[in-house]
Tab-separated table of C-alpha atoms in Angstrom:
chain	number	residue	atom	x	y	z
A	8	MET	CA	3.721	-11.411	0.398
A	9	SER	CA	6.364	-9.088	-1.023
A	10	ILE	CA	9.042	-11.139	0.791
A	11	LEU	CA	7.928	-14.207	-1.179
A	12	VAL	CA	8.289	-12.346	-4.477
A	13	ILE	CA	11.727	-11.048	-3.435
A	14	ALA	CA	12.713	-14.625	-2.551
A	15	VAL	CA	11.611	-15.770	-6.022
A	16	GLY	CA	13.753	-13.000	-7.524
A	17	VAL	CA	16.810	-13.967	-5.446
A	18	PHE	CA	16.366	-17.616	-6.379
A	19	GLY	CA	16.144	-16.784	-10.083
A	20	LEU	CA	19.136	-14.472	-9.800
A	21	ILE	CA	21.302	-17.333	-8.552
A	22	THR	CA	20.042	-20.167	-10.739
A	23	ALA	CA	19.547	-18.349	-14.084
A	24	ASP	CA	22.202	-19.067	-16.678
A	25	ASN	CA	21.140	-16.369	-19.120
A	26	LEU	CA	22.383	-12.871	-18.308
A	27	ILE	CA	19.200	-11.223	-19.612
A	28	LYS	CA	17.178	-13.441	-17.267
A	29	LYS	CA	19.401	-12.362	-14.381
A	30	ILE	CA	18.583	-8.726	-15.142
A	31	MET	CA	14.891	-9.608	-15.312
A	32	CYS	CA	15.167	-11.172	-11.842
A	33	LEU	CA	16.834	-8.021	-10.529
A	34	ALA	CA	13.971	-6.001	-12.022
A	35	VAL	CA	11.484	-8.247	-10.203
A	36	ILE	CA	13.258	-7.590	-6.871
A	37	GLU	CA	13.438	-3.860	-7.569
A	38	ASN	CA	9.751	-3.546	-8.482
A	39	THR	CA	8.749	-5.576	-5.431
A	40	ILE	CA	10.699	-3.190	-3.216
A	41	ILE	CA	8.913	-0.262	-4.885
A	42	LEU	CA	5.538	-1.880	-4.226
A	43	GLY	CA	6.522	-2.605	-0.621
A	44	PHE	CA	7.467	1.005	0.035
A	45	ILE	CA	4.238	2.318	-1.473
A	46	ARG	CA	2.349	-0.181	0.687
A	47	ALA	CA	4.260	1.143	3.706
A	48	GLY	CA	3.057	4.678	2.959
A	49	PHE	CA	-0.579	3.607	2.830
A	50	ARG	CA	-3.006	4.772	5.458
A	51	GLU	CA	-6.392	3.297	6.204
A	52	GLY	CA	-8.952	5.398	4.309
A	53	GLY	CA	-6.300	7.721	2.909
A	54	ALA	CA	-6.793	9.640	-0.348
A	55	ALA	CA	-4.166	10.501	-2.966
A	56	PRO	CA	-1.619	13.014	-1.599
A	57	ILE	CA	-3.217	16.085	-3.195
A	58	LEU	CA	-4.480	18.537	-0.568
A	59	ILE	CA	-7.816	19.613	-2.019
A	60	SER	CA	-9.179	20.558	1.394
A	61	PRO	CA	-7.166	20.965	4.632
A	62	GLU	CA	-8.972	18.299	6.673
A	63	ILE	CA	-8.631	15.467	4.123
A	64	ILE	CA	-6.670	12.371	5.247
A	65	THR	CA	-4.019	11.435	2.690
A	66	VAL	CA	-1.531	8.607	2.287
A	67	ASP	CA	2.110	9.339	3.066
A	68	PRO	CA	3.749	11.190	0.121
A	69	ILE	CA	7.365	10.574	1.157
A	70	PRO	CA	7.652	6.913	0.064
A	71	HIS	CA	5.975	7.853	-3.234
A	72	ALA	CA	8.588	10.534	-3.869
A	73	ILE	CA	11.457	8.228	-2.897
A	74	MET	CA	10.138	5.536	-5.209
A	75	LEU	CA	9.967	7.981	-8.150
A	76	THR	CA	13.701	8.422	-7.592
A	77	ALA	CA	14.131	4.647	-7.302
A	78	ILE	CA	12.404	4.135	-10.658
A	79	VAL	CA	14.872	6.478	-12.374
A	80	ILE	CA	17.833	4.761	-10.719
A	81	GLY	CA	16.382	1.400	-11.789
A	82	VAL	CA	16.113	2.530	-15.408
A	83	CYS	CA	19.742	3.699	-15.290
A	84	PHE	CA	20.887	0.442	-13.742
A	85	ASN	CA	19.069	-1.679	-16.325
A	86	ALA	CA	20.408	0.434	-19.205
A	87	LEU	CA	23.984	0.106	-17.985
A	88	ALA	CA	23.665	-3.656	-17.393
A	89	VAL	CA	22.131	-4.239	-20.817
A	90	ALA	CA	24.881	-2.126	-22.422
A	91	CYS	CA	27.493	-4.345	-20.770
A	92	ILE	CA	25.664	-7.459	-22.012
A	93	VAL	CA	25.516	-6.122	-25.581
A	94	ARG	CA	29.268	-5.525	-25.384
A	95	LEU	CA	29.828	-9.040	-24.010
A	96	HIS	CA	27.705	-10.486	-26.801
A	97	GLN	CA	29.805	-8.657	-29.391
A	98	LYS	CA	32.962	-10.055	-27.833
A	99	THR	CA	31.911	-13.665	-27.166
A	100	GLY	CA	28.818	-14.274	-29.277
A	101	THR	CA	26.716	-15.582	-26.382
A	102	VAL	CA	24.882	-14.439	-23.260
A	103	GLN	CA	24.949	-17.807	-21.434
A	104	ILE	CA	27.301	-17.731	-18.455
A	105	SER	CA	28.240	-21.420	-18.773
A	106	GLU	CA	29.300	-20.839	-22.385
A	107	ILE	CA	31.254	-17.702	-21.489
A	108	HIS	CA	33.165	-19.695	-18.840
A	109	GLU	CA	34.383	-22.141	-21.465
A	110	LEU	CA	35.859	-19.471	-23.737
B	10	MET	CA	9.204	-5.976	-42.448
B	11	THR	CA	10.409	-3.101	-40.313
B	12	ILE	CA	8.655	-0.890	-37.831
B	13	LYS	CA	8.586	1.833	-40.459
B	14	ASP	CA	6.264	-0.236	-42.645
B	15	SER	CA	3.826	-0.972	-39.830
B	16	GLN	CA	0.472	0.667	-40.468
B	17	ILE	CA	-0.429	0.505	-36.782
B	18	MET	CA	2.715	2.366	-35.733
B	19	GLN	CA	2.256	5.073	-38.326
B	20	THR	CA	-1.422	5.804	-37.637
B	21	ALA	CA	-1.106	5.531	-33.873
B	22	LEU	CA	1.877	7.845	-33.903
B	23	THR	CA	0.313	10.553	-36.061
B	24	LYS	CA	-2.902	10.491	-34.045
B	25	LEU	CA	-1.271	10.125	-30.636
B	26	PHE	CA	1.644	12.532	-30.945
B	27	PRO	CA	-0.155	15.875	-30.324
B	28	PHE	CA	-2.148	14.508	-27.391
B	29	ALA	CA	0.892	12.988	-25.693
B	30	LEU	CA	2.749	16.254	-26.149
B	31	LEU	CA	-0.178	18.195	-24.691
B	32	PHE	CA	-0.459	15.784	-21.754
B	33	SER	CA	3.226	16.189	-21.012
B	34	ILE	CA	2.964	19.981	-21.029
B	35	TYR	CA	-0.077	19.764	-18.746
B	36	LEU	CA	1.733	17.498	-16.279
B	37	PHE	CA	4.677	19.844	-16.196
B	38	SER	CA	2.861	23.163	-15.934
B	39	TYR	CA	0.667	22.250	-12.921
B	40	VAL	CA	3.541	20.931	-10.843
B	41	GLY	CA	2.473	22.168	-7.435
B	42	VAL	CA	-1.285	21.998	-7.813
B	43	PHE	CA	-2.451	18.866	-9.618
B	44	PRO	CA	-1.038	15.342	-9.945
B	45	GLY	CA	2.051	15.400	-12.092
B	46	GLY	CA	5.527	16.792	-12.010
B	47	GLY	CA	8.745	17.231	-13.912
B	48	PHE	CA	9.738	13.584	-13.742
B	49	GLN	CA	6.570	12.209	-15.323
B	50	ALA	CA	6.449	14.896	-18.008
B	51	GLY	CA	10.110	14.276	-18.870
B	52	VAL	CA	9.569	10.539	-19.207
B	53	ILE	CA	6.605	11.084	-21.548
B	54	ILE	CA	8.521	13.540	-23.761
B	55	GLY	CA	11.593	11.278	-23.818
B	56	THR	CA	9.705	8.108	-24.763
B	57	LEU	CA	7.727	10.074	-27.355
B	58	VAL	CA	10.960	11.100	-29.070
B	59	VAL	CA	12.230	7.503	-28.880
B	60	ILE	CA	9.016	6.133	-30.438
B	61	VAL	CA	9.077	8.714	-33.238
B	62	GLU	CA	12.714	7.892	-33.965
B	63	MET	CA	11.931	4.173	-34.072
B	64	ALA	CA	9.058	4.765	-36.484
B	65	LEU	CA	10.951	7.132	-38.791
B	66	GLU	CA	14.319	5.304	-38.498
B	67	ARG	CA	16.248	8.523	-38.230
B	68	LYS	CA	17.350	11.023	-35.605
B	69	LEU	CA	14.883	13.834	-34.922
B	70	TYR	CA	17.420	16.242	-33.439
B	71	SER	CA	21.156	15.965	-33.007
B	72	ASP	CA	22.714	14.438	-29.901
B	73	SER	CA	24.087	17.798	-28.853
B	74	SER	CA	20.626	19.351	-28.413
B	75	PHE	CA	19.647	16.644	-25.931
B	76	GLU	CA	23.007	16.970	-24.207
B	77	ALA	CA	22.310	20.694	-23.940
B	78	ALA	CA	18.911	19.948	-22.332
B	79	GLU	CA	20.528	17.536	-19.882
B	80	PHE	CA	23.264	19.919	-18.838
B	81	THR	CA	20.840	22.838	-18.536
B	82	GLY	CA	18.991	20.715	-15.972
B	83	VAL	CA	22.198	19.999	-14.071
B	84	LEU	CA	23.172	23.665	-14.247
B	85	ILE	CA	19.812	24.800	-12.808
B	86	LEU	CA	20.181	22.295	-9.958
B	87	ILE	CA	23.714	23.410	-9.122
B	88	LEU	CA	22.695	27.080	-9.262
B	89	LEU	CA	19.777	26.356	-6.912
B	90	LEU	CA	22.123	24.461	-4.587
B	91	LEU	CA	24.638	27.302	-4.440
B	92	GLY	CA	21.932	29.984	-4.348
B	93	GLY	CA	20.264	28.235	-1.434
B	94	ILE	CA	23.544	28.103	0.471
B	95	PHE	CA	24.187	31.782	-0.316
B	96	ILE	CA	20.720	32.995	0.727
B	97	SER	CA	19.849	30.813	3.702
B	98	GLY	CA	22.944	28.770	4.575
B	99	TYR	CA	21.343	25.461	3.573
B	100	PRO	CA	21.617	23.642	0.226
B	101	PHE	CA	18.636	24.507	-2.055
B	102	GLY	CA	17.303	26.941	0.513
B	103	GLY	CA	15.384	24.005	1.917
B	104	PHE	CA	11.676	23.576	2.327
B	105	TYR	CA	11.789	24.159	6.072
B	106	ILE	CA	13.901	27.274	5.639
B	107	LEU	CA	11.280	28.798	3.350
B	108	GLN	CA	8.831	29.247	6.209
B	109	GLY	CA	9.484	32.950	6.589
B	110	THR	CA	9.301	33.673	2.845
B	111	SER	CA	6.354	34.249	0.560
B	112	ARG	CA	4.082	31.764	-1.245
B	113	PRO	CA	5.144	32.814	-4.759
B	114	PHE	CA	8.805	32.232	-3.866
B	115	ALA	CA	8.111	28.660	-2.748
B	116	ASN	CA	6.078	27.958	-5.880
B	117	VAL	CA	8.809	29.331	-8.156
B	118	MET	CA	11.392	27.194	-6.349
B	119	ILE	CA	9.349	24.027	-6.826
B	120	TRP	CA	8.739	24.909	-10.476
B	121	LEU	CA	12.457	25.466	-11.105
B	122	LEU	CA	13.375	22.157	-9.456
B	123	SER	CA	10.787	20.399	-11.606
B	124	LEU	CA	12.153	22.143	-14.702
B	125	ALA	CA	15.607	20.800	-13.894
B	126	ILE	CA	14.296	17.246	-13.418
B	127	PHE	CA	12.172	17.549	-16.576
B	128	LEU	CA	15.122	18.570	-18.784
B	129	GLU	CA	17.374	15.992	-17.173
B	130	VAL	CA	15.017	13.018	-17.551
B	131	ALA	CA	13.833	13.903	-21.066
B	132	GLY	CA	17.388	14.374	-22.346
B	133	SER	CA	18.824	11.278	-20.706
B	134	MET	CA	15.989	8.966	-21.854
B	135	VAL	CA	16.795	9.811	-25.471
B	136	LEU	CA	20.570	9.726	-24.928
B	137	ILE	CA	20.482	6.314	-23.208
B	138	PHE	CA	18.370	4.945	-26.079
B	139	ARG	CA	20.770	6.362	-28.647
B	140	GLY	CA	23.733	5.023	-26.672
B	141	PHE	CA	22.655	1.534	-27.729
B	142	LEU	CA	22.772	2.342	-31.428
B	143	THR	CA	25.511	3.270	-33.779
B	144	TRP	CA	22.670	4.343	-35.874
B	145	GLU	CA	23.224	3.133	-39.427
B	146	HIS	CA	23.782	-0.590	-38.927
B	147	GLU	CA	22.650	-1.470	-35.468
B	148	ALA	CA	19.217	0.117	-35.680
B	149	LYS	CA	18.354	-2.673	-38.065
B	150	LEU	CA	20.333	-5.312	-36.197
B	151	TYR	CA	18.945	-4.863	-32.683
B	152	MET	CA	15.473	-3.458	-33.055
B	153	LEU	CA	14.026	-4.086	-36.442
B	154	LEU	CA	14.980	-7.675	-37.261
B	155	PRO	CA	14.080	-10.809	-35.275
B	156	GLY	CA	16.998	-12.152	-33.232
B	157	GLN	CA	19.414	-14.588	-34.820
B	158	ALA	CA	21.032	-16.624	-32.078
B	159	GLY	CA	24.089	-18.085	-33.773
B	160	THR	CA	25.807	-20.527	-31.405
B	161	GLU	CA	27.242	-23.792	-32.678
B	162	LYS	CA	25.574	-27.051	-31.740
B	163	SER	CA	28.616	-28.856	-30.365
B	164	LYS	CA	29.458	-25.981	-28.031
B	165	LYS	CA	25.875	-25.978	-26.779
B	166	HIS	CA	26.027	-29.700	-26.035
B	167	ASP	CA	29.219	-29.352	-23.979
B	168	ALA	CA	27.757	-26.438	-22.091
B	169	SER	CA	24.585	-28.319	-21.182
B	170	ARG	CA	26.623	-31.279	-19.881
B	171	LYS	CA	28.724	-29.041	-17.677
B	172	LYS	CA	25.621	-27.210	-16.539
B	173	ARG	CA	24.036	-30.478	-15.382
B	174	GLU	CA	27.085	-31.240	-13.247
B	175	LEU	CA	26.977	-27.834	-11.615
B	176	SER	CA	23.229	-27.584	-11.290
B	177	ARG	CA	22.793	-29.518	-8.019
B	178	ILE	CA	25.287	-27.368	-6.091
B	179	THR	CA	23.792	-24.199	-7.580
B	180	TRP	CA	20.255	-25.192	-6.632
B	181	ILE	CA	21.160	-26.051	-3.049
B	182	THR	CA	23.079	-22.788	-2.659
B	183	ALA	CA	20.201	-20.866	-4.188
B	184	CYS	CA	17.673	-22.455	-1.821
B	185	ILE	CA	19.814	-21.702	1.253
B	186	LEU	CA	20.458	-18.089	0.216
B	187	THR	CA	16.788	-17.522	-0.661
B	188	ALA	CA	15.699	-18.858	2.709
B	189	ALA	CA	18.288	-16.661	4.436
B	190	ALA	CA	17.100	-13.566	2.542
B	191	ALA	CA	13.468	-14.317	3.385
B	192	PHE	CA	14.355	-14.865	7.059
B	193	VAL	CA	16.218	-11.550	7.316
B	194	LEU	CA	13.389	-9.673	5.585
B	195	ILE	CA	10.689	-11.203	7.808
B	196	ARG	CA	12.590	-10.145	10.926
B	197	TYR	CA	13.031	-6.604	9.554
B	198	PRO	CA	10.793	-4.128	11.451
B	199	GLY	CA	7.775	-2.710	9.643
B	200	LEU	CA	8.375	0.337	7.490
B	201	GLU	CA	5.095	1.957	8.523
B	202	SER	CA	6.498	3.507	11.673
B	203	ILE	CA	9.364	5.134	9.764
B	204	PHE	CA	7.312	7.275	7.433
B	205	HIS	CA	4.151	8.456	9.124
B	206	THR	CA	6.034	10.680	11.535
B	207	GLU	CA	7.327	13.047	8.853
B	208	VAL	CA	4.090	13.457	6.916
B	209	ASP	CA	2.430	15.901	9.314
B	210	ALA	CA	5.287	18.411	9.070
B	211	VAL	CA	5.247	18.198	5.275
B	212	ARG	CA	1.497	18.642	5.294
B	213	GLU	CA	1.594	21.699	7.519
B	214	ILE	CA	4.160	23.551	5.399
B	215	THR	CA	2.484	22.412	2.177
B	216	GLY	CA	-0.759	23.966	3.367
B	217	GLU	CA	1.000	27.157	4.355
B	218	PHE	CA	2.492	27.683	0.906
B	219	GLY	CA	-0.533	26.607	-1.138
B	220	ILE	CA	1.340	23.741	-2.775
B	221	ARG	CA	-1.341	21.093	-3.081
B	222	ASN	CA	0.754	18.329	-4.613
B	223	MET	CA	2.494	16.788	-1.611
B	224	VAL	CA	4.629	14.383	-3.675
B	225	SER	CA	6.146	17.335	-5.538
B	226	SER	CA	6.673	19.264	-2.331
B	227	VAL	CA	8.710	16.412	-0.842
B	228	TYR	CA	11.273	17.088	-3.584
B	229	LEU	CA	11.704	20.582	-2.222
B	230	GLY	CA	11.841	19.440	1.363
B	231	PRO	CA	13.192	16.360	3.124
B	232	ARG	CA	14.314	14.607	-0.058
B	233	VAL	CA	15.963	17.428	-1.982
B	234	MET	CA	19.452	15.943	-1.746
B	235	ASP	CA	18.087	12.619	-3.056
B	236	THR	CA	16.891	14.435	-6.156
B	237	PHE	CA	20.315	15.970	-6.660
B	238	ILE	CA	22.091	12.609	-6.290
B	239	GLU	CA	19.561	10.979	-8.631
B	240	VAL	CA	20.300	13.520	-11.345
B	241	MET	CA	24.028	12.946	-10.955
B	242	VAL	CA	23.520	9.156	-11.249
B	243	VAL	CA	21.540	9.675	-14.473
B	244	VAL	CA	24.313	11.839	-15.966
B	245	LEU	CA	26.941	9.243	-15.050
B	246	THR	CA	24.787	6.486	-16.568
B	247	VAL	CA	24.616	8.281	-19.903
B	248	PHE	CA	28.407	8.554	-19.887
B	249	GLY	CA	28.732	4.911	-18.807
B	250	VAL	CA	26.482	3.525	-21.550
B	251	ARG	CA	28.351	5.526	-24.169
B	252	THR	CA	31.752	4.461	-22.869
B	253	VAL	CA	30.780	0.778	-22.776
B	254	ARG	CA	29.397	0.921	-26.304
B	255	ARG	CA	32.327	2.782	-27.791
B	256	THR	CA	35.144	0.694	-26.339
B	257	THR	CA	36.555	-1.692	-28.904
């Protein structure tokens, strides 16, 4: 299922003409990967990874921790991309790639 | 009408502010025991400052105070890195190296790491937001007024014609690449087998040190270098956003 959503994101990334839409497609791919990793850490009948008692079965905490890092990196990436787009918009007055090509 | 005039924003902010602050402090103070951690608390504090600044249309504190918070976080991380190498020969002292030491030591280590992440994330959230504004003019231009797309009609017409010519090639390429990406991902082996092997070791040491929150304890253990690299990426991003916005 997550592969389908990633495919939709890749498709949008290639066909979108608007730079903001391209970033939205990248965000879709990124969030799907996050969901996929959390799904990978899931265990049948597992509780949240807080050890209240020693014999409790929990889900895997490592993908959760990695994905917290991935969220921060994603925020940074989006901020930097949007900053570049704002700069481009100041320079050219548009965010459409086809219009930027003509200038 | 600006955000400042909005009744909803004003009332929600005045009612919500103390509770959000309290929640953030709670998340941060029970790092090793209950759900929470430095990252989540930092995000809440950072967005709270951003929301207050949007509502009041002015800076709460100067840029330098948030820079100070950010660099204190980096400094704590680097000190922990060097201290760990000095004490045990491994960066950060390592979660697996702590096995001979006491429970309080492990808990202090995890609290210090969370403090570093907390300061780092809270400072950089505000600094990235401010990087988009040269406050006086652009606060009104980008946030508070509806967008005014100002492209000329003739240019738009030409662009759409050219786009139609290109569209067929683009669509075919997009379909092929999408199919290729899906094919590669389907053939990729399941991730399940990668992770479940490490969890038992983490669990054992977590139990030994009385750190209940396993997600937090991963930061001190197998993924400690990831945390360090993440913090460095955030610092570089703040610089990058500022550089991009200031270049003329």
